[in-house]
CSV table of C-alpha atoms and ligand atoms in Angstrom, one decimal:
chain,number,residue,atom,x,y,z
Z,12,UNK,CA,-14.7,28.0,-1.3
Z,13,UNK,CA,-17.5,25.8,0.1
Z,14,UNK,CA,-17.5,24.3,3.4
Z,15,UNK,CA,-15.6,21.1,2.7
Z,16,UNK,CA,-12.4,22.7,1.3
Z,17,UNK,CA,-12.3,25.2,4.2
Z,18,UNK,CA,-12.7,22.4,6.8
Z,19,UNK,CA,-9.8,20.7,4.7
Z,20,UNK,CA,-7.5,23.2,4.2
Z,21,UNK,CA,-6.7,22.7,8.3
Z,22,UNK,CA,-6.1,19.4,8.1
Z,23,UNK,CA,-2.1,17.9,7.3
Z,24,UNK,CA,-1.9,14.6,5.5
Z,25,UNK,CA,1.1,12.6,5.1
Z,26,UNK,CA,1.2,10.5,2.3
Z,27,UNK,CA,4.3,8.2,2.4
Z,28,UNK,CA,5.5,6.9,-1.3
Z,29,UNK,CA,4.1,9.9,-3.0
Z,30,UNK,CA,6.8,9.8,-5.9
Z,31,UNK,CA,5.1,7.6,-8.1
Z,32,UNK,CA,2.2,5.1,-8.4
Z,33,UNK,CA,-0.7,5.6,-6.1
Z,34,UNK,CA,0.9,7.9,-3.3
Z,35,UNK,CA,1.3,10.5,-6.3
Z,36,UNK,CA,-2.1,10.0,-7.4
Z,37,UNK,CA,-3.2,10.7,-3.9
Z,38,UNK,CA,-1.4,13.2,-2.9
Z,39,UNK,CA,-1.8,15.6,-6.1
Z,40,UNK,CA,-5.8,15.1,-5.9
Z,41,UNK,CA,-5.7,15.5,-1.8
Z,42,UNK,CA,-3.8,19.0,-2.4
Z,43,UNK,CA,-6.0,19.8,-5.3
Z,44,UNK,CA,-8.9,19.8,-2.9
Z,45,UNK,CA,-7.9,21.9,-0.1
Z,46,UNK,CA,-5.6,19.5,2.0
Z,47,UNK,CA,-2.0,20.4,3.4
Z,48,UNK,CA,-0.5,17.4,2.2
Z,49,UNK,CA,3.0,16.3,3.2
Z,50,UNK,CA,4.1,13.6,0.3
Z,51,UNK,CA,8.0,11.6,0.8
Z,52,UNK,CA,10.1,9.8,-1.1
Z,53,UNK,CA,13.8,8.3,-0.4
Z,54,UNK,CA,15.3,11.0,-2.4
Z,55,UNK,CA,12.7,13.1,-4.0
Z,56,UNK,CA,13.6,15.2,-7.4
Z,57,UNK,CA,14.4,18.9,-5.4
Z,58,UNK,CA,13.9,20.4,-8.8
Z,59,UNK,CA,10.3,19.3,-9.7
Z,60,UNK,CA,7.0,21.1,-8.6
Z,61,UNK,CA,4.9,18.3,-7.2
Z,62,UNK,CA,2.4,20.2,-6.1
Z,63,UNK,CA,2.6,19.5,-2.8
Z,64,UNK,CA,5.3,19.5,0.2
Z,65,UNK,CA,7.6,17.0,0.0
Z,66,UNK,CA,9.8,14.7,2.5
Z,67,UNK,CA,12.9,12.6,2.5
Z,68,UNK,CA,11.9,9.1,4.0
Z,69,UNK,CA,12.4,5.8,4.3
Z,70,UNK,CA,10.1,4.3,5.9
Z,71,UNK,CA,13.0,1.0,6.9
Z,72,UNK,CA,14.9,3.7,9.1
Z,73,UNK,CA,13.8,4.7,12.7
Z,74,UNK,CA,15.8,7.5,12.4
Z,75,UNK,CA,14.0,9.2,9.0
Z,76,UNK,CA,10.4,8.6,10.2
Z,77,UNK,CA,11.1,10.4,13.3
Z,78,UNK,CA,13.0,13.3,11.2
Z,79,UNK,CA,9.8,13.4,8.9
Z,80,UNK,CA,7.5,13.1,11.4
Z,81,UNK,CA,9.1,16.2,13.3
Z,82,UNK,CA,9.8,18.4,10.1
Z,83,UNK,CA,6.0,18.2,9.3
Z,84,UNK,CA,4.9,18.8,13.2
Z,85,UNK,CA,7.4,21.7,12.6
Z,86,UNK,CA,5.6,22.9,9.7
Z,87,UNK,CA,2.2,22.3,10.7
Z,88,UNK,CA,1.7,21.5,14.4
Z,89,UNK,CA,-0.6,18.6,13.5
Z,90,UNK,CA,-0.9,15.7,11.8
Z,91,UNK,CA,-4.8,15.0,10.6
Z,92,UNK,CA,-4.3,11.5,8.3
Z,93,UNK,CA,-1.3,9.3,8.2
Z,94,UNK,CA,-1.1,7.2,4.1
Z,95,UNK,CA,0.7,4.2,4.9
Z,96,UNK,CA,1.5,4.0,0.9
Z,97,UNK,CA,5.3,3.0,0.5
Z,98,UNK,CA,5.9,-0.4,-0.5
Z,99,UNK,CA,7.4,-2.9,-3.2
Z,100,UNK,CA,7.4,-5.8,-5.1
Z,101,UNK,CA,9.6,-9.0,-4.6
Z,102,UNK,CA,9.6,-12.0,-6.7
Z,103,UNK,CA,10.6,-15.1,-6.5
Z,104,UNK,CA,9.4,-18.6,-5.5
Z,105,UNK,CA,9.3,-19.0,-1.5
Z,106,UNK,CA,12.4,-21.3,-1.8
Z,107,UNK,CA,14.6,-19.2,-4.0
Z,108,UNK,CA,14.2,-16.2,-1.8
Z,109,UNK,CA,16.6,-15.8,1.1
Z,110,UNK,CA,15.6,-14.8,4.6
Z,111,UNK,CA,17.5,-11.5,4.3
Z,112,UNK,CA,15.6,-10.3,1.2
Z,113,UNK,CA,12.1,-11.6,2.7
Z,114,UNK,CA,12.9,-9.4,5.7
Z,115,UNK,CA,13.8,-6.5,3.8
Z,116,UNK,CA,10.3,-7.1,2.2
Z,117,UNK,CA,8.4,-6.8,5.6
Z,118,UNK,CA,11.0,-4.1,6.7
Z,119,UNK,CA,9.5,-1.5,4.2
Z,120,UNK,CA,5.4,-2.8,3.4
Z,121,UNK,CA,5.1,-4.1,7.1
Z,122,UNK,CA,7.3,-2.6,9.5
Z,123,UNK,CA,7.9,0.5,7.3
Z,124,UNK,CA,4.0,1.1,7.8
Z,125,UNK,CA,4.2,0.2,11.5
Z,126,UNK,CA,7.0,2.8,12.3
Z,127,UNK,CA,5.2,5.8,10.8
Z,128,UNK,CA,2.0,4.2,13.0
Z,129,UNK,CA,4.2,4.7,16.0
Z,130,UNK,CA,5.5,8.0,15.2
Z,131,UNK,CA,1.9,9.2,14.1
Z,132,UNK,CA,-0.2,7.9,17.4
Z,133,UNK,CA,1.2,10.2,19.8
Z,134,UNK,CA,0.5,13.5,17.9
Z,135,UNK,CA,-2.9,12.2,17.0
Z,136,UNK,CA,-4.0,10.8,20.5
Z,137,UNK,CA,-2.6,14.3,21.9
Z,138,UNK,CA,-5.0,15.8,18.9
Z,139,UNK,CA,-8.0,13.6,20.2
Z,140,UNK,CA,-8.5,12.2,16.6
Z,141,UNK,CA,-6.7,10.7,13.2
Z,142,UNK,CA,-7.4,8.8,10.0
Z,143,UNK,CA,-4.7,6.2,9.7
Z,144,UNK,CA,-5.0,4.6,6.3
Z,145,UNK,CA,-2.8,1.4,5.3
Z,146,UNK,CA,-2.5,0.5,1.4
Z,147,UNK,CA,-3.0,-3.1,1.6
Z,148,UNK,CA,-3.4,-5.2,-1.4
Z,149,UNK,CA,-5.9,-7.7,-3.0
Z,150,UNK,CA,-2.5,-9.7,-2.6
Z,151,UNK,CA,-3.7,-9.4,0.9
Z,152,UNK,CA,-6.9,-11.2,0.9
Z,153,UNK,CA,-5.6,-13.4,-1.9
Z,154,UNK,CA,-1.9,-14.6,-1.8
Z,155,UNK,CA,-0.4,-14.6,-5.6
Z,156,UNK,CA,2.5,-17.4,-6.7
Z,157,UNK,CA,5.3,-16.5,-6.8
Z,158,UNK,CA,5.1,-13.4,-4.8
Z,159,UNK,CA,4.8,-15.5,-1.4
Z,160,UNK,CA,6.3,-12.9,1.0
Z,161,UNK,CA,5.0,-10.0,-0.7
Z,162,UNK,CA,1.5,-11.4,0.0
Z,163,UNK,CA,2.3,-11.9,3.5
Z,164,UNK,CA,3.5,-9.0,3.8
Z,165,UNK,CA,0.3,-7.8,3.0
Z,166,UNK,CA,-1.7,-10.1,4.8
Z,167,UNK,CA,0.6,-9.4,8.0
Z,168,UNK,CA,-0.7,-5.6,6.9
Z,169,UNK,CA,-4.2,-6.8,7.4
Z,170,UNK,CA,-4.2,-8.3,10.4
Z,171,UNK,CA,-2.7,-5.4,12.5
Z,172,UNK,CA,-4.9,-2.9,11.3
Z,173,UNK,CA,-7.7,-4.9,12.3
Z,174,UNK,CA,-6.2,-4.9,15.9
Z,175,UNK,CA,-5.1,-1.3,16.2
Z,176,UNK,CA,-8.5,-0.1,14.6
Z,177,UNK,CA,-10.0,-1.6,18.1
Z,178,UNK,CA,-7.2,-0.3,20.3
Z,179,UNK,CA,-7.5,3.3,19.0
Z,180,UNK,CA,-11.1,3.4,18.1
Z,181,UNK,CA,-11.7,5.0,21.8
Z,182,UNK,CA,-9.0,8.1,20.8
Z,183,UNK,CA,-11.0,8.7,18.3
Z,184,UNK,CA,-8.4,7.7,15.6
Z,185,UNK,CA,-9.8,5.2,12.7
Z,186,UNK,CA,-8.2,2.8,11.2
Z,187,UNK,CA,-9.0,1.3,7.4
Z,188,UNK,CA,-7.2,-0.4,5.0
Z,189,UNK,CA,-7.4,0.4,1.0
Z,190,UNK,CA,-7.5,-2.9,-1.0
Z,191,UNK,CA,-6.3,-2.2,-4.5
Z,192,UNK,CA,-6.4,-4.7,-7.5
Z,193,UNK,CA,-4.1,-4.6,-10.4
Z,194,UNK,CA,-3.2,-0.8,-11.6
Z,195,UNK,CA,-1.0,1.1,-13.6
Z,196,UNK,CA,2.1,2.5,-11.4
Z,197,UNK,CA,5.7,1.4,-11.2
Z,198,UNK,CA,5.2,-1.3,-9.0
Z,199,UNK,CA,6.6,-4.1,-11.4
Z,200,UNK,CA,9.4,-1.8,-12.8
Z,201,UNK,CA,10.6,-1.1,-9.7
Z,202,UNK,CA,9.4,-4.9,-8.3
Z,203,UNK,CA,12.9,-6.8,-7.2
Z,204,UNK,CA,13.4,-10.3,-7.8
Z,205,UNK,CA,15.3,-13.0,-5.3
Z,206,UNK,CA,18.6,-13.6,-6.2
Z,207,UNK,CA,19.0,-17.5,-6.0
Z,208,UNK,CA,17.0,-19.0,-8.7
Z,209,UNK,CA,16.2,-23.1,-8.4
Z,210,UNK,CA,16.2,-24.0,-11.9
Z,211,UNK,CA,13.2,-26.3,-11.5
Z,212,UNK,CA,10.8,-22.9,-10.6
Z,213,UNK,CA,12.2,-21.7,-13.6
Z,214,UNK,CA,9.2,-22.5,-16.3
Z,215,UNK,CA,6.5,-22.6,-14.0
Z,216,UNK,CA,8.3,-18.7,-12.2
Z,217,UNK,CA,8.6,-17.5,-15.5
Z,218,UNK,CA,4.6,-17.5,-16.7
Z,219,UNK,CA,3.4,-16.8,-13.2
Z,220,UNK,CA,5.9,-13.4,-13.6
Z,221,UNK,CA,4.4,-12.5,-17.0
Z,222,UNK,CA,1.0,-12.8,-16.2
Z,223,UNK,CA,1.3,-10.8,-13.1
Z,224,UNK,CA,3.6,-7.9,-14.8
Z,225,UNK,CA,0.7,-8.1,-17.7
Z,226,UNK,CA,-2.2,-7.7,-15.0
Z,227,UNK,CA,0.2,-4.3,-13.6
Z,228,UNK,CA,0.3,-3.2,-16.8
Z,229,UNK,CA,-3.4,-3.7,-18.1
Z,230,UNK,CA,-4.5,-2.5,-14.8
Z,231,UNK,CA,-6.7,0.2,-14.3
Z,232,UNK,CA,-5.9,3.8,-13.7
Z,233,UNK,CA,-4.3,4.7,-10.2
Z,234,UNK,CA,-6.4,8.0,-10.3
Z,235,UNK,CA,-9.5,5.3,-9.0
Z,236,UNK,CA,-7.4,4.8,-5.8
Z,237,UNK,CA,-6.7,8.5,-5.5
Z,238,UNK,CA,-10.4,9.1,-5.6
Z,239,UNK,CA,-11.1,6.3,-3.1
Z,240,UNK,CA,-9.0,7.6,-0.5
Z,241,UNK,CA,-10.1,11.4,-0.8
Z,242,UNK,CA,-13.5,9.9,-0.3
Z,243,UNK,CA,-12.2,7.8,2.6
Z,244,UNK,CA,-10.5,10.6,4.4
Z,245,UNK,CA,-13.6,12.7,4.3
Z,246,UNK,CA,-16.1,10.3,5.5
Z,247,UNK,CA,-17.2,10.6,9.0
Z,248,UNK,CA,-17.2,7.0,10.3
Z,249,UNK,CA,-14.6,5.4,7.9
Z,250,UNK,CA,-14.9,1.5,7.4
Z,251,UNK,CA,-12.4,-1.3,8.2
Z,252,UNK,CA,-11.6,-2.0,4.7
Z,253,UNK,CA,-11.8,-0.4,1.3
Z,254,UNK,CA,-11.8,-3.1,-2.5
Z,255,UNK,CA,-10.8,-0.7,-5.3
Z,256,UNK,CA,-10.5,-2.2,-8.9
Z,257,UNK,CA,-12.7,-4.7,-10.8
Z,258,UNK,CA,-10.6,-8.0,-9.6
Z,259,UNK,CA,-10.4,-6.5,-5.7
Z,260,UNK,CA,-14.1,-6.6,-5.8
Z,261,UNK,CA,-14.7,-9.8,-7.7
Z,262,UNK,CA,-11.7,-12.3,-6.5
Z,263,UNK,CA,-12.5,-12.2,-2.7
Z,264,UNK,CA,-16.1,-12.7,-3.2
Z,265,UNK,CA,-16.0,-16.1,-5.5
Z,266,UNK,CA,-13.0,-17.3,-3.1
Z,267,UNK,CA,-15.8,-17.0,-0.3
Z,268,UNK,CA,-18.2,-18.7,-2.6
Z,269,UNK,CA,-16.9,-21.4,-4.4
Z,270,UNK,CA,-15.7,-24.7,-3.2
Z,271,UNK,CA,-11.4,-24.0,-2.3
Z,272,UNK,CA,-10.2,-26.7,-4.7
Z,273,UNK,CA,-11.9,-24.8,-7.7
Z,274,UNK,CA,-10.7,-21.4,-6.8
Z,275,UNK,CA,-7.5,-22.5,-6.4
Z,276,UNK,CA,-7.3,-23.9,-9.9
Z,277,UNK,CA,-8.9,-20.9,-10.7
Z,278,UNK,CA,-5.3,-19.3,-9.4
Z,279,UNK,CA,-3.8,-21.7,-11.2
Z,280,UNK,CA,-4.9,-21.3,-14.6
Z,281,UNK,CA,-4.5,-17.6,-14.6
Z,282,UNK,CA,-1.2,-17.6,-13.3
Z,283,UNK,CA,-0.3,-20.1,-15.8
Z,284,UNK,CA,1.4,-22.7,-13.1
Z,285,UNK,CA,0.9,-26.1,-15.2
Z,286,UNK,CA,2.1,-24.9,-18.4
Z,287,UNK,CA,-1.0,-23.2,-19.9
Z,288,UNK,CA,-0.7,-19.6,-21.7
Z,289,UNK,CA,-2.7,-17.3,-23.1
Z,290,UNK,CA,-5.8,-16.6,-20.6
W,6,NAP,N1,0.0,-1.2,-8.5
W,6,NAP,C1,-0.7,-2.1,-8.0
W,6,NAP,O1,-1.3,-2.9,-8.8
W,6,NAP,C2,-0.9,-2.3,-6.5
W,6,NAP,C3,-1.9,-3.2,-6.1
W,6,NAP,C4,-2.1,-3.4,-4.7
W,6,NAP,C5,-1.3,-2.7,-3.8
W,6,NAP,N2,-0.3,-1.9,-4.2
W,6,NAP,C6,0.5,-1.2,-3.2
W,6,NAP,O2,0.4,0.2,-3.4
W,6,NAP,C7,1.5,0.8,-2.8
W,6,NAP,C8,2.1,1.8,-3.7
W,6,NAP,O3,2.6,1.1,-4.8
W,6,NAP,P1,2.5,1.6,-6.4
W,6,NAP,O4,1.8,0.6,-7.1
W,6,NAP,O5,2.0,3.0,-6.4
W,6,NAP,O6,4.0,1.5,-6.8
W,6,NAP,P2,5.2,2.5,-7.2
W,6,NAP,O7,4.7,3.4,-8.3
W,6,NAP,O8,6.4,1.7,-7.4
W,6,NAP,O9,5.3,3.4,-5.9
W,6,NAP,C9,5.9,3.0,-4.7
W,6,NAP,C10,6.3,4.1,-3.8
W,6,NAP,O10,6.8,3.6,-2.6
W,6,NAP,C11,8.0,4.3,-2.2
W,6,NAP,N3,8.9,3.5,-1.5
W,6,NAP,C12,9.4,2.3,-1.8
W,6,NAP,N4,10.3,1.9,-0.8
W,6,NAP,C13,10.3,2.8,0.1
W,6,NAP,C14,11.0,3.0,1.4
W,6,NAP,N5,11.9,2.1,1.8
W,6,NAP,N6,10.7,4.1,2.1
W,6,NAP,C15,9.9,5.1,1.6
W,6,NAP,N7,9.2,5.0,0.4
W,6,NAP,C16,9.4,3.9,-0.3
W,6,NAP,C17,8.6,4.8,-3.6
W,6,NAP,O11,9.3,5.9,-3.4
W,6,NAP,P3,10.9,6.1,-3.6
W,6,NAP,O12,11.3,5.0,-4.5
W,6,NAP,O13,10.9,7.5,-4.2
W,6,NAP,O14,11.4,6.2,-2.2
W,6,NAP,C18,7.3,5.1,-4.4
W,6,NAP,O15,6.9,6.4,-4.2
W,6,NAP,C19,2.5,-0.3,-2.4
W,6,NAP,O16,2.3,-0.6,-1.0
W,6,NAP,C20,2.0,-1.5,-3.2
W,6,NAP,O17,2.3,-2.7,-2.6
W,6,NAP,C21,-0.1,-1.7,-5.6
């Protein structure tokens, strides 16, 4: 066993969302090398071998982080790196979605993430030192039609984490946020969509959908985020924020380059908005 792994194997990881998609990816390959790694899900499958410990959670209720957050301090008596991972989907134009269904949107990718922060920062302060890691989204740096509070969501993700990092940089605790593109998981099977449609959104909703369910579903292999994150939680000075993916890498830097009105018919065109398919 070199060095690495045995340095690893002391160290618990919590990896929220780990019953599909990314937090699966991530958790398997975090186990694989060494890692005690704690995965959760709503209502994980009792029967399956996942290859690593597994937790009921939901990130939305007070009452289940604090339960997972104890049953894994019962287990392990630390808690090395917190994977802010759970998250969904919603779609719909910004006027067809209620206020109760974009709130349930931040309640699980903004708030969900900020609970398990809250739970996680006393254990770690008491440690003298934690990796906090927040799966953000390219949607986060760039917001997509169609998926307005979704993106916000994601940008409200952002924007915190840039805060805490400062506030708990002195604890030693680090703070960086992953970036994915578009990849291969269940996000878009499992994506909800508002309930009140405005029939004039209806075209224009319906291209913007496809073309984002095809970019999911073209998208590259979730194993690539898996990988960034193990190399993330080993570094010893982790940065800010982390572009995985081909488009994470490429979008941000020609927004920052090109003049705004081009990009956003850039946006436009790929996301079909004035009637154009087929790019
Ligand atoms: N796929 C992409 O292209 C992409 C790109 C950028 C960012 N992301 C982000 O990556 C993260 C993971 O998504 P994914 O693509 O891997 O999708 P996924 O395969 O659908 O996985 C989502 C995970 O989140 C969990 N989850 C959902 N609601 C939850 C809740 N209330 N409490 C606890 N867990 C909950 C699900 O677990 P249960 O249903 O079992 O509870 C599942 O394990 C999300 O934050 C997503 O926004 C994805």
């Amino acid at each position: 066993m070199s060095a690495e792994e045995k340095a690893s194997k002391q160290q618990a990881v919590l990896v929220t969302g780990a019953s599909s998609g990314f937090g699966e990816a991530t958790a398997s390959l975090l186990a694989q090398r060494g890692y005690r790694v704690f995965g959760t899900g709503r209502a994980p499958d009792r029967n399956r071998a996942w290859g690593y410990e597994m937790l009921p959670l939901d990130v939305r209720s007070d009452d289940s982080v604090r339960a997972c957050v104890q049953g894994l301090m019962e287990r392990t008596g630390r808690l090395d790196v917190l994977i802010n991972n759970a998250g969904y989907e919603l779609a719909g134009a910004v006027e067809e979605t209620s206020i109760s269904e974009a709130r349930d949107q931040f309640e699980t990718n903004f708030f969900g993430a900020a609970r398990m922060v809250k739970a996680a920062l006393p254990v770690m302060r008491k440690q003298k030192g934690g990796r906090i890691l927040l799966v953000s989204s390219l949607a986060g740096l760039i917001s997509v039609p169609f998926h307005g509070f979704y993106s916000a969501s994601k940008h409200a993700l952002e924007g915190y984490a840039e805060a805490l990092r400062h506030e708990v940089k002195g604890f030693n605790i680090s703070v960086s946020l992953i970036e994915p593109g578009f990849f291969r998981t269940n996000l878009a099977r499992a994506a909800r969509n508002s309930i009140e449609t405005v029939s004039e959104y209806a075209g224009m909703r319906e291209r913007a959908l496809k073309a984002f369910v095809r970019a999911v579903q073209a998208g590259e292999d979730p194993g690539l985020v898996a990988s960034l994150i193990l190399t993330v939680v080993g570094s010893r000075s982790p940065r800010l924020r982390y572009r995985v993916g081909k488009d994470a890498k490429r979008l941000p830097r020609i927004k920052a380059l090109v003049p705004e009105a081009a990009f956003e018919a850039g946006v436009r065109r790929n996301f079909h908005l004035d009637g154009q398919e087929g790019i």
